[in-house]
Short mmCIF file of C-alpha atoms and ligand atoms in Angstrom, two decimals:
data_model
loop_
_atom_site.label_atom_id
_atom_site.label_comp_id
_atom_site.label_asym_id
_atom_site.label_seq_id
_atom_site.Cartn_x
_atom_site.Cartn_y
_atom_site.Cartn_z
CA UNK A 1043 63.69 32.71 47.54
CA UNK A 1044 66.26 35.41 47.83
CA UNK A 1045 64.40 39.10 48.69
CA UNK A 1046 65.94 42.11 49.00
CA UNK A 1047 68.32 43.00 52.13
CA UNK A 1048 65.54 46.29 52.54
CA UNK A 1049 62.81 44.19 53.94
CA UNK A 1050 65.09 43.00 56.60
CA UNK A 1051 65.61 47.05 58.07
CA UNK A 1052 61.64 47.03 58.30
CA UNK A 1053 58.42 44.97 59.92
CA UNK A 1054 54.87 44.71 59.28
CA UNK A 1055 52.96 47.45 60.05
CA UNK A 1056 51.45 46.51 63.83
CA UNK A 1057 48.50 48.47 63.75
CA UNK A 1058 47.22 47.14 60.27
CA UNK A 1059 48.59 43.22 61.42
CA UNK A 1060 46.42 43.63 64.95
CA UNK A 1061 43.10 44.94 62.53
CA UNK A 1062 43.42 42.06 60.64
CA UNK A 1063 43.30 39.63 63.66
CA UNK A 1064 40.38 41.57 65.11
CA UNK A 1065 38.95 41.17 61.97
CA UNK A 1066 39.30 37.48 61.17
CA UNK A 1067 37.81 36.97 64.47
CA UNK A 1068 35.09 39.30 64.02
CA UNK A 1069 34.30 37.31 60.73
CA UNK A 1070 34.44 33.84 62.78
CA UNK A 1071 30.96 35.41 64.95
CA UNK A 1072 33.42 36.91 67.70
CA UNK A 1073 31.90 39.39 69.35
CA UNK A 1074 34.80 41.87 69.45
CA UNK A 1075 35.26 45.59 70.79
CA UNK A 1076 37.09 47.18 68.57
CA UNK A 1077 39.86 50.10 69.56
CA UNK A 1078 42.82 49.34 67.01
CA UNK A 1079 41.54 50.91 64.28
CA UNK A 1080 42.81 54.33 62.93
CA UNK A 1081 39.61 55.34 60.68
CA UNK A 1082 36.66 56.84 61.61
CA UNK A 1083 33.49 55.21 61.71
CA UNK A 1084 31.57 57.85 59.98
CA UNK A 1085 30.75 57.01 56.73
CA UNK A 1086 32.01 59.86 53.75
CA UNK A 1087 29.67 62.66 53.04
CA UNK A 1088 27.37 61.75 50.75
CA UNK A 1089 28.42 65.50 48.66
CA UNK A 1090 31.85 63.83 48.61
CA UNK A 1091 30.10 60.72 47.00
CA UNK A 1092 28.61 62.45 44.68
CA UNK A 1093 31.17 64.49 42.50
CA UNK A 1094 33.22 61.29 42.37
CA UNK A 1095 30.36 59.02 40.94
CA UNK A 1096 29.34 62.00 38.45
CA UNK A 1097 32.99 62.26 37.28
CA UNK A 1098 33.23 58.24 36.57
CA UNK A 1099 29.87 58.65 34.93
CA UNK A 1100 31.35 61.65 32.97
CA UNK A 1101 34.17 59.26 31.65
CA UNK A 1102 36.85 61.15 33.81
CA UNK A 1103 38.77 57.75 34.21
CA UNK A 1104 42.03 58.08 32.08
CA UNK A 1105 45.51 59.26 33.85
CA UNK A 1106 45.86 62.36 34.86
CA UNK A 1107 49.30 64.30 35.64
CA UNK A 1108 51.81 62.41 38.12
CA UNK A 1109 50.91 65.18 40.60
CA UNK A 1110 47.17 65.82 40.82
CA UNK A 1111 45.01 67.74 38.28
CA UNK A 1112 45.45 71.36 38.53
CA UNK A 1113 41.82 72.37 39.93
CA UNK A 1114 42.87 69.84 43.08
CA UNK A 1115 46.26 71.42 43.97
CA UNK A 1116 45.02 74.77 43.39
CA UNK A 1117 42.18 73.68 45.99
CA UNK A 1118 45.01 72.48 48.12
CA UNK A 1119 46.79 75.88 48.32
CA UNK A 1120 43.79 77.51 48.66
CA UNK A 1121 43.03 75.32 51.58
CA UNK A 1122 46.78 76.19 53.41
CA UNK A 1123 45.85 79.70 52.77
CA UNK A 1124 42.38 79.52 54.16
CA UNK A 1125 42.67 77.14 57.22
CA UNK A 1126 46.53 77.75 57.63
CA UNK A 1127 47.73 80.80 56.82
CA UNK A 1128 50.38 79.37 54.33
CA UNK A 1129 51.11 80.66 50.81
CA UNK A 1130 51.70 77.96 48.81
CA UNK A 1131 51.80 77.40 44.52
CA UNK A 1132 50.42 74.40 42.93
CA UNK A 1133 53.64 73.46 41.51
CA UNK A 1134 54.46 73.08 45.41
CA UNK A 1135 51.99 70.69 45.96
CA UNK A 1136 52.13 66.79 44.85
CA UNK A 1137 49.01 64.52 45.47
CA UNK A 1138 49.81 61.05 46.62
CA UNK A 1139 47.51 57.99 47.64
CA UNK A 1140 47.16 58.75 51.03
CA UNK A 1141 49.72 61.03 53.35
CA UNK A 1142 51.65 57.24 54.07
CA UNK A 1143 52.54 57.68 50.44
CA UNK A 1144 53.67 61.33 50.42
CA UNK A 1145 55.70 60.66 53.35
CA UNK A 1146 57.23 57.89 51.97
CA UNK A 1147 58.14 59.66 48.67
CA UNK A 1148 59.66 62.23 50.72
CA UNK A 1149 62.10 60.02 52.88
CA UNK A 1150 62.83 58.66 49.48
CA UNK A 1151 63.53 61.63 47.67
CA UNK A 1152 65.25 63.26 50.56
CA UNK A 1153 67.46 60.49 52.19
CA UNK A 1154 70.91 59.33 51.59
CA UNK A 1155 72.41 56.35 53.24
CA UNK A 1156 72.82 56.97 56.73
CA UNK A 1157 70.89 60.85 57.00
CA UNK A 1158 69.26 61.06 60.38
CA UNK A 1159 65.54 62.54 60.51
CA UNK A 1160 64.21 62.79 64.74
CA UNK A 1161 61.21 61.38 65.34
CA UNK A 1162 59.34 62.86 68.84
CA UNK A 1163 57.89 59.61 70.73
CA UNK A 1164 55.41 58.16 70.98
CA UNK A 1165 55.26 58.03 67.24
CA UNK A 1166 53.17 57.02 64.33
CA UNK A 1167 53.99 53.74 63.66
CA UNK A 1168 55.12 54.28 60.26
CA UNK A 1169 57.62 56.95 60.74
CA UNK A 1170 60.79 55.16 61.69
CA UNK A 1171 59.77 51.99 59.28
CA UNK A 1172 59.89 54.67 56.30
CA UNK A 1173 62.03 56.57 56.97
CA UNK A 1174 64.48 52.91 57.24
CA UNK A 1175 63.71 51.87 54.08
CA UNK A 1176 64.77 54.97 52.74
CA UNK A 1177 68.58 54.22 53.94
CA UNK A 1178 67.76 56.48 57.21
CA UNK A 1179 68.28 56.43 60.41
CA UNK A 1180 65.29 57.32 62.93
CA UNK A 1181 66.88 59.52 65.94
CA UNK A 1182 64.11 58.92 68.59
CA UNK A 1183 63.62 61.41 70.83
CA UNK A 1184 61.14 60.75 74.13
CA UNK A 1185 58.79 62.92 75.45
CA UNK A 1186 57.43 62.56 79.38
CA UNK A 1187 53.27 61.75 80.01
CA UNK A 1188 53.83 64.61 82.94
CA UNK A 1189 54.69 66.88 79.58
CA UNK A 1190 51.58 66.13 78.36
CA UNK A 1191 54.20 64.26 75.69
CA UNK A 1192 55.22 68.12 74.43
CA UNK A 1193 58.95 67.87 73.18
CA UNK A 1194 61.66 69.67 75.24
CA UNK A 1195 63.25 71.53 72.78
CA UNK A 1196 66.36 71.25 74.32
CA UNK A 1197 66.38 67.60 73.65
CA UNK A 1198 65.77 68.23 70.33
CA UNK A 1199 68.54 70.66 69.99
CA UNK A 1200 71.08 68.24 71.30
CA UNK A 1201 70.07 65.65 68.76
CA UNK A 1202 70.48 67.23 65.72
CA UNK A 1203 73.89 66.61 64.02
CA UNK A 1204 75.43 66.96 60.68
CA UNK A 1205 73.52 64.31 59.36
CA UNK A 1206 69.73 65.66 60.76
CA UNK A 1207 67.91 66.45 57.37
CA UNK A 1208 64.30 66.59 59.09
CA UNK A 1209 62.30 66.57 62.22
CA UNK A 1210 58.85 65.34 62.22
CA UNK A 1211 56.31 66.80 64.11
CA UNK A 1212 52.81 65.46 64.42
CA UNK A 1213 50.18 67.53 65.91
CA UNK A 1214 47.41 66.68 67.22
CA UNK A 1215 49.10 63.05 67.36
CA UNK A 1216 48.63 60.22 66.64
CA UNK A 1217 49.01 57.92 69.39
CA UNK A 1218 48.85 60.63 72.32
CA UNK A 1219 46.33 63.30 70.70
CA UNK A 1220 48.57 66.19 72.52
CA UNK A 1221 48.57 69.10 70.42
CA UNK A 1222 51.55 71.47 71.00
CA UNK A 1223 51.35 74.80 71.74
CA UNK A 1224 52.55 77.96 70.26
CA UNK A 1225 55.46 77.67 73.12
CA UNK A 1226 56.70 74.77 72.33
CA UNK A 1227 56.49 75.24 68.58
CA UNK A 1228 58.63 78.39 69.07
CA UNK A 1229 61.08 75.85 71.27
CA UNK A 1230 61.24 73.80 68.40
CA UNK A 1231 61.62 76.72 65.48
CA UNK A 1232 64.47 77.69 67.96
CA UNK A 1233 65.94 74.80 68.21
CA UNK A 1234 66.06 74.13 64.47
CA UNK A 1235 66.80 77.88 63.08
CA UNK A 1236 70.40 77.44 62.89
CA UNK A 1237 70.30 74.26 61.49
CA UNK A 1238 70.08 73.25 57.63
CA UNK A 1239 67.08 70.63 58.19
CA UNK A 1240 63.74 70.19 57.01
CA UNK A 1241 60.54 70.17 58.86
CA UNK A 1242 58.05 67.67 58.33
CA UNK A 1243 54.92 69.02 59.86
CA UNK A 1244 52.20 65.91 59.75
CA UNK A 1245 48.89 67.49 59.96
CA UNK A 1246 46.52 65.14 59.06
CA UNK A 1247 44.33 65.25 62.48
CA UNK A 1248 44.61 69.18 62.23
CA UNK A 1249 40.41 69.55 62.02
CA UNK A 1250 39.77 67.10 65.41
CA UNK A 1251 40.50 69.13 68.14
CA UNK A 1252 38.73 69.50 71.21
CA UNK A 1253 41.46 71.85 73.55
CA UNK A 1254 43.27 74.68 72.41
CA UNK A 1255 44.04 76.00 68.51
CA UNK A 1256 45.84 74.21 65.61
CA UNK A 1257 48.96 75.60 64.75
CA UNK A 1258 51.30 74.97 61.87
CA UNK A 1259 55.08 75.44 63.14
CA UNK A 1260 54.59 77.88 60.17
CA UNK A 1261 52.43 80.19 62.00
CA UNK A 1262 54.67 80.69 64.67
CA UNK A 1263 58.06 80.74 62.54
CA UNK A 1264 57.45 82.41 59.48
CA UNK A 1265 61.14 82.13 58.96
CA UNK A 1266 61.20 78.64 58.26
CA UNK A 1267 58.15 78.32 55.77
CA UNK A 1268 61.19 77.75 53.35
CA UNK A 1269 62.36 74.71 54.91
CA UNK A 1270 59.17 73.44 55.75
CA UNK A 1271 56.90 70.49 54.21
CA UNK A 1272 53.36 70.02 55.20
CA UNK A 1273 51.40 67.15 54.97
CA UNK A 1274 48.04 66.51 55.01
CA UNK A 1275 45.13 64.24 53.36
CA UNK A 1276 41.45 63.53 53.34
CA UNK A 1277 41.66 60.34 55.18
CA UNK A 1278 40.80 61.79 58.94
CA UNK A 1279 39.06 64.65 58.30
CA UNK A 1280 36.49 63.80 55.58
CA UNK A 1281 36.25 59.76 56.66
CA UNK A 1282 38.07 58.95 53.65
CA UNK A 1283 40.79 56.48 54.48
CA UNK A 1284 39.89 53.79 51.73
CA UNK A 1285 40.10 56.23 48.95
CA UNK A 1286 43.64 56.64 49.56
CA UNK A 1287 44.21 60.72 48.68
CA UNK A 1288 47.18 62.66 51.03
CA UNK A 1289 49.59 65.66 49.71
CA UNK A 1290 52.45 67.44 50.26
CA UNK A 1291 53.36 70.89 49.81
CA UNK A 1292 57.23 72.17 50.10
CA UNK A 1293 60.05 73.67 49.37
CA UNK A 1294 60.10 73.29 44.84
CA UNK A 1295 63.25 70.98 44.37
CA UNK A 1296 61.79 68.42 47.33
CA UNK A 1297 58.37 68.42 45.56
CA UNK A 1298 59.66 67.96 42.32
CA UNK A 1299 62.16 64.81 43.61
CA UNK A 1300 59.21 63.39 45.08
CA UNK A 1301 56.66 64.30 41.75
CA UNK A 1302 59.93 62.03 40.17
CA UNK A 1303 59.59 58.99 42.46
CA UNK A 1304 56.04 58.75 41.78
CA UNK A 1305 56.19 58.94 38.46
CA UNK A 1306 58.35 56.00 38.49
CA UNK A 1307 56.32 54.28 40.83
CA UNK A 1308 52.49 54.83 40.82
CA UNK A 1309 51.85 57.73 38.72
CA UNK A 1310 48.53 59.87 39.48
CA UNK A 1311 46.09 59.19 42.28
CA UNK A 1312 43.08 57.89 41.32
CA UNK A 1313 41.16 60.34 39.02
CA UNK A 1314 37.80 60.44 40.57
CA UNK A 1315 39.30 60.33 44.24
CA UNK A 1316 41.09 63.68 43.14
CA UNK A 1317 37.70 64.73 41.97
CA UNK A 1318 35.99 63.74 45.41
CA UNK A 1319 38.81 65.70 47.23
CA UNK A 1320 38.28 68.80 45.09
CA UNK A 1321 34.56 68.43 46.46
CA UNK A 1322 35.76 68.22 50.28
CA UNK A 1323 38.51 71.16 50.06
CA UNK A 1324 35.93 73.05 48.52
CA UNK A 1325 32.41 71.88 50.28
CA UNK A 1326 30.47 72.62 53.45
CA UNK A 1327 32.46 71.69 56.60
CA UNK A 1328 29.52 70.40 58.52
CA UNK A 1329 30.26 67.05 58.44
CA UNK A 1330 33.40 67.56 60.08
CA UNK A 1331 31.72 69.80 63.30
CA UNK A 1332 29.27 66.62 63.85
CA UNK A 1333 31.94 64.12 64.02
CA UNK A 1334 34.22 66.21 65.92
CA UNK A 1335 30.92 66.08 68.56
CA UNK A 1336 30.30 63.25 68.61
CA UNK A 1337 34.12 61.94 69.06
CA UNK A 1338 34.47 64.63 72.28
CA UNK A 1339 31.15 62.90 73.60
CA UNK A 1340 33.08 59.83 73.51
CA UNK A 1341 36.37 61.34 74.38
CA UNK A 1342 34.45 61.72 77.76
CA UNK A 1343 33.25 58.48 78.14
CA UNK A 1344 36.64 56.82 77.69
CA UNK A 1345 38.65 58.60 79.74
CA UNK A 1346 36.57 59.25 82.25
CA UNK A 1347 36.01 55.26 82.44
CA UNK A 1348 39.52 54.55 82.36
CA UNK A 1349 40.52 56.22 84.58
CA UNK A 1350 38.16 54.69 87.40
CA UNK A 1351 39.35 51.25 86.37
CA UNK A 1352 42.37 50.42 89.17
CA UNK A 1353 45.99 50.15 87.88
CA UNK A 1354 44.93 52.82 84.74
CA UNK A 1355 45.21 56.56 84.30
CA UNK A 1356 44.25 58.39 81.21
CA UNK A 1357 44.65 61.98 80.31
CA UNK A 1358 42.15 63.46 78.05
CA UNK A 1359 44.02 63.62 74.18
CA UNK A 1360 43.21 67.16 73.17
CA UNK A 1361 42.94 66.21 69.61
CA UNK A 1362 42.50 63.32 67.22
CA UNK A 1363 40.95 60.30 68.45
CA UNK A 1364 42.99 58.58 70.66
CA UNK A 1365 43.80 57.74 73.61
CA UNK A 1366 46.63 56.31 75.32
CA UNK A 1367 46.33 55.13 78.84
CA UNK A 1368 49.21 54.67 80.91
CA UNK A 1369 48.97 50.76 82.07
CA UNK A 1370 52.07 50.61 83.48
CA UNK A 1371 50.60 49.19 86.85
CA UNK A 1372 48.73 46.20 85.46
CA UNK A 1373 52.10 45.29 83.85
CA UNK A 1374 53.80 44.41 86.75
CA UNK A 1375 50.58 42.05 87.91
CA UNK A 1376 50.40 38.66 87.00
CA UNK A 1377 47.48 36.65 84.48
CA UNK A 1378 46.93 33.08 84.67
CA UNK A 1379 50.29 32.82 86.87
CA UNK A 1380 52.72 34.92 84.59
CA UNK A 1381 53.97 38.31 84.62
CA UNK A 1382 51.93 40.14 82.46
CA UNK A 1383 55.36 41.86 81.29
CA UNK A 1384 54.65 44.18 78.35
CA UNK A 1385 51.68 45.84 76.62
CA UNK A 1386 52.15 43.76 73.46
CA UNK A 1387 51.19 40.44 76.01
CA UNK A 1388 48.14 42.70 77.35
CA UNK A 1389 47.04 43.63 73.61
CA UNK A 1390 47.37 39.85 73.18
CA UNK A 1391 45.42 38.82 76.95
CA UNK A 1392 42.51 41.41 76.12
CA UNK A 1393 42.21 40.14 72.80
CA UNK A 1394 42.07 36.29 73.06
CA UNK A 1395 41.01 36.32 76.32
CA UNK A 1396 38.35 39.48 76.70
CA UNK A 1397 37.47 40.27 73.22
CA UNK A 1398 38.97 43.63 73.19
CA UNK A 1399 41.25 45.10 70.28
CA UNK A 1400 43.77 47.96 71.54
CA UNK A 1401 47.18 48.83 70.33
CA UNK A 1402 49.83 48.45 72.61
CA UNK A 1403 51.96 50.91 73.04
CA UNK A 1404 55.38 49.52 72.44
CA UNK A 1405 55.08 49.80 68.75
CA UNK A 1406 54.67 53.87 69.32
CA UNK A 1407 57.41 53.84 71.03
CA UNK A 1408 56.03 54.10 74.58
CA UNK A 1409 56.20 51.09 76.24
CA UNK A 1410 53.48 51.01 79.39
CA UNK A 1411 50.71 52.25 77.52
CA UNK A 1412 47.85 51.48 75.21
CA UNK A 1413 46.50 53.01 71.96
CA UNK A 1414 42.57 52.95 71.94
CA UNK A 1415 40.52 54.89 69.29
CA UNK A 1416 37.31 56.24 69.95
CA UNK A 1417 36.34 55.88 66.26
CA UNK A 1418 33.13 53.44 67.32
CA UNK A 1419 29.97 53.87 69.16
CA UNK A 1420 29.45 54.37 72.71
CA UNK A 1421 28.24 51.40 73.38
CA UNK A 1422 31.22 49.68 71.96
CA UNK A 1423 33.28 52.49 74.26
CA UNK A 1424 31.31 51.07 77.61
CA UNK A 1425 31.39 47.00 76.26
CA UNK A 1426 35.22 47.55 76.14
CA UNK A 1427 35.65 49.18 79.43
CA UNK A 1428 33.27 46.83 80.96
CA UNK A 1429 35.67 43.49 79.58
CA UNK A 1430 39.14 45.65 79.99
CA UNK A 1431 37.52 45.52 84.21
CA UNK A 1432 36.92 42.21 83.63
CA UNK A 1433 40.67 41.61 82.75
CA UNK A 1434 41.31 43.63 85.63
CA UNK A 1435 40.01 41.74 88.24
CA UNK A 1436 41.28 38.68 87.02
CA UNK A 1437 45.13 39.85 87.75
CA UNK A 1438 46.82 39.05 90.33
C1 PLP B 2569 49.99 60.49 61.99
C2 PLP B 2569 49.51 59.89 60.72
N1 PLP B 2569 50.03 60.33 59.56
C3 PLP B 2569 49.65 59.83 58.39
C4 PLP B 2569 48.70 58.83 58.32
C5 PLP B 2569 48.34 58.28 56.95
O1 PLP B 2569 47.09 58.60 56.54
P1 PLP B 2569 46.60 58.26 55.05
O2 PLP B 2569 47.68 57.53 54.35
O3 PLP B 2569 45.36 57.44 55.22
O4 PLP B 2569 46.32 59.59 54.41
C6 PLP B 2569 48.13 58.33 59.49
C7 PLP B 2569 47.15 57.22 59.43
O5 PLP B 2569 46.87 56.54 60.39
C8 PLP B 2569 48.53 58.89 60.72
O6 PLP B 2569 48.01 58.47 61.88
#
């Protein structure tokens, strides 16, 4: 069968391809310890529960508009004005299923054939994929682990060209958890100012910190609020991944190109998801302080037993919940007689051989490291570590 010459510009998404291995082996009675995974392990608030079940048992099934009902985008803007200091209308706001889906209807609606967007690495997996299959073209730019993987805003400035029409910045990040500072924000804001681009501000791990403040490149550049699209959803912060509910809020013209994409493509988010979300924005944040607890209790525990295993060092993400130990050492050793050569044949070694799921980091962008989240239970956290020294001492 003939498919379309798109699919051949992207791949499968690595992070969701590894879960599903760790899964089918989990289902076939392996015992596996799980760090691939990108959700948390909390389960939703029950509060959260509850106003979605009462609005399917109201009957509140039927479509609603293309961009969210009006009582969730005005919770959204009251949200950026509350936890972010940004002023924001509901006709600046469109509700997607899940921030993937608002940052893919923004590539779409912003890219023409060719238009470069700059992607800081190491990188959400997703980023460059999307931002290819909207005719892009990812401009990569590395950061150093001795940065604590902050951008140098220089580099940054010397990327941008005619064709730049964003720059993506994710912080706390996903796979590093480095959070940048008000410093390097400015760096950036300076880098950009003179430059007709857009900035794509991915805040959907903005509520798990552990060092330092969250700040919106908005807070520090007031200037470019203008040219500036935030995105956020409920997946992280509220344990809501499978319910699917992200936004956007921007400049009017981008929202309204995007609004049109959707409604050619999905139409609304789920009603009573949009219902459950109104509940989070507006509800007690409680839930939130005892995950984010917990996950610097185990924050703790992984690095801290990383970084005593031989050939790793790990520094301590200061939000979100990763981590992303440098292995660059056990790369150059040798399993079973052969180089061990890259992290995607140590992902593949730990999990065949030692019943441990991590990332590697290639797929981020960031070859010599590993992805591990800290989404599951201590004990979990110490099995791992326990069969990643196992691995260890088998190299040679
Ligand atoms: C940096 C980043 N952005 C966006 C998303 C998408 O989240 P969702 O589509 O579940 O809202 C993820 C999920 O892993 C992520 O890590």
């Amino acid at each position: 069968m003939q498919l379309a010459q798109r699919l051949k510009a992207i791949k499968p998404s690595p992070t969701l391809a590894l879960n599903a291995r760790a899964k089918a082996l989990a289902a076939k009675g392996v015992d596996i310890a799980g760090f691939a995974a990108g959700e948390p392990d909390f389960d939703t608030p029950e509060f959260i529960k509850e106003a979605a079940i009462d609005c399917l048992r109201a009957g509140f099934t039927k479509y609603t508009p293309t961009a969210g009902i009006p009582e969730l985008r005005e919770a959204i803007c009251a949200k950026l004005q509350r936890d972010n200091q940004l002023t924001y209308a509901p006709d600046q706001v469109l509700v997607s299923v899940g921030a993937k889906h608002s940052l893919y209807n923004l590539f779409q609606a912003l890219l023409n054939e060719g238009d470069e967007v700059i992607i800081l690495a190491p990188y959400w997996v997703s980023y460059p994929d999307m931002v290819l299959l909207a005719g892009g073209k990812p401009v990569i730019i590395e950061t150093r682990e001795e940065d604590g993987f902050a951008p140098d805003p220089e580099a940054i400035r010397r990327a941008l060209t005619p064709r730049t029409r964003a720059v993506i910045i994710n912080s706390p990040s996903n796979p590093s958890g480095a959070v940048l500072s008000r410093a390097v924000l400015e760096g950036i804001a300076a880098a950009v100012r003179g430059h007709d681009c857009l900035i794509v501000s991915d805040d959907i791990y903005e509520k798990l910190m552990y060092e330092g403040e969250f700040l919106n490149i908005g807070n520090v550049a007031p200037d470019l609020v203008p040219r500036l699209v935030v995105v956020n959803g409920m997946s992280k912060s509220y344990s809501m991944t499978g319910w699917r509910l992200g936004y956007a809020a921007g400049p009017k013209p981008l929202i309204a190109g995007m609004n049109m994409i959707q409604d050619q493509s999905t139409s609304n988010p789920t009603s009573m998801v949009q219902k459950g979300a109104v509940a989070a924005l507006k509800g007690p944040t409680d839930t939130i302080t005892t995950m984010v607890t917990e996950y610097r209790a185990r924050r703790e525990l992984i690095v801290s037993g990383l970084n005593a295993l031989q050939g790793v060092s790990c520094r301590y993400p200061d939000g979100a919940f990763y981590v992303f130990p440098n292995v660059k050492a056990l790369l150059e050793r040798s399993y079973k007689g052969q180089k061990v050569g890259s992290s995607q044949r140590l992902s593949d070694i730990l999990l065949e051989d030692f019943r441990v799921a991590v990332m590697p980091g290639a797929p981020f962008g960031a070859e010599g490291y590993l992805r591990m989240s800290f989404v599951t239970s201590r004990e979990v956290i110490q099995k791992g570590l326990a069969r990643i020294g196992e691995l260890i001492a088998a190299l040679s």
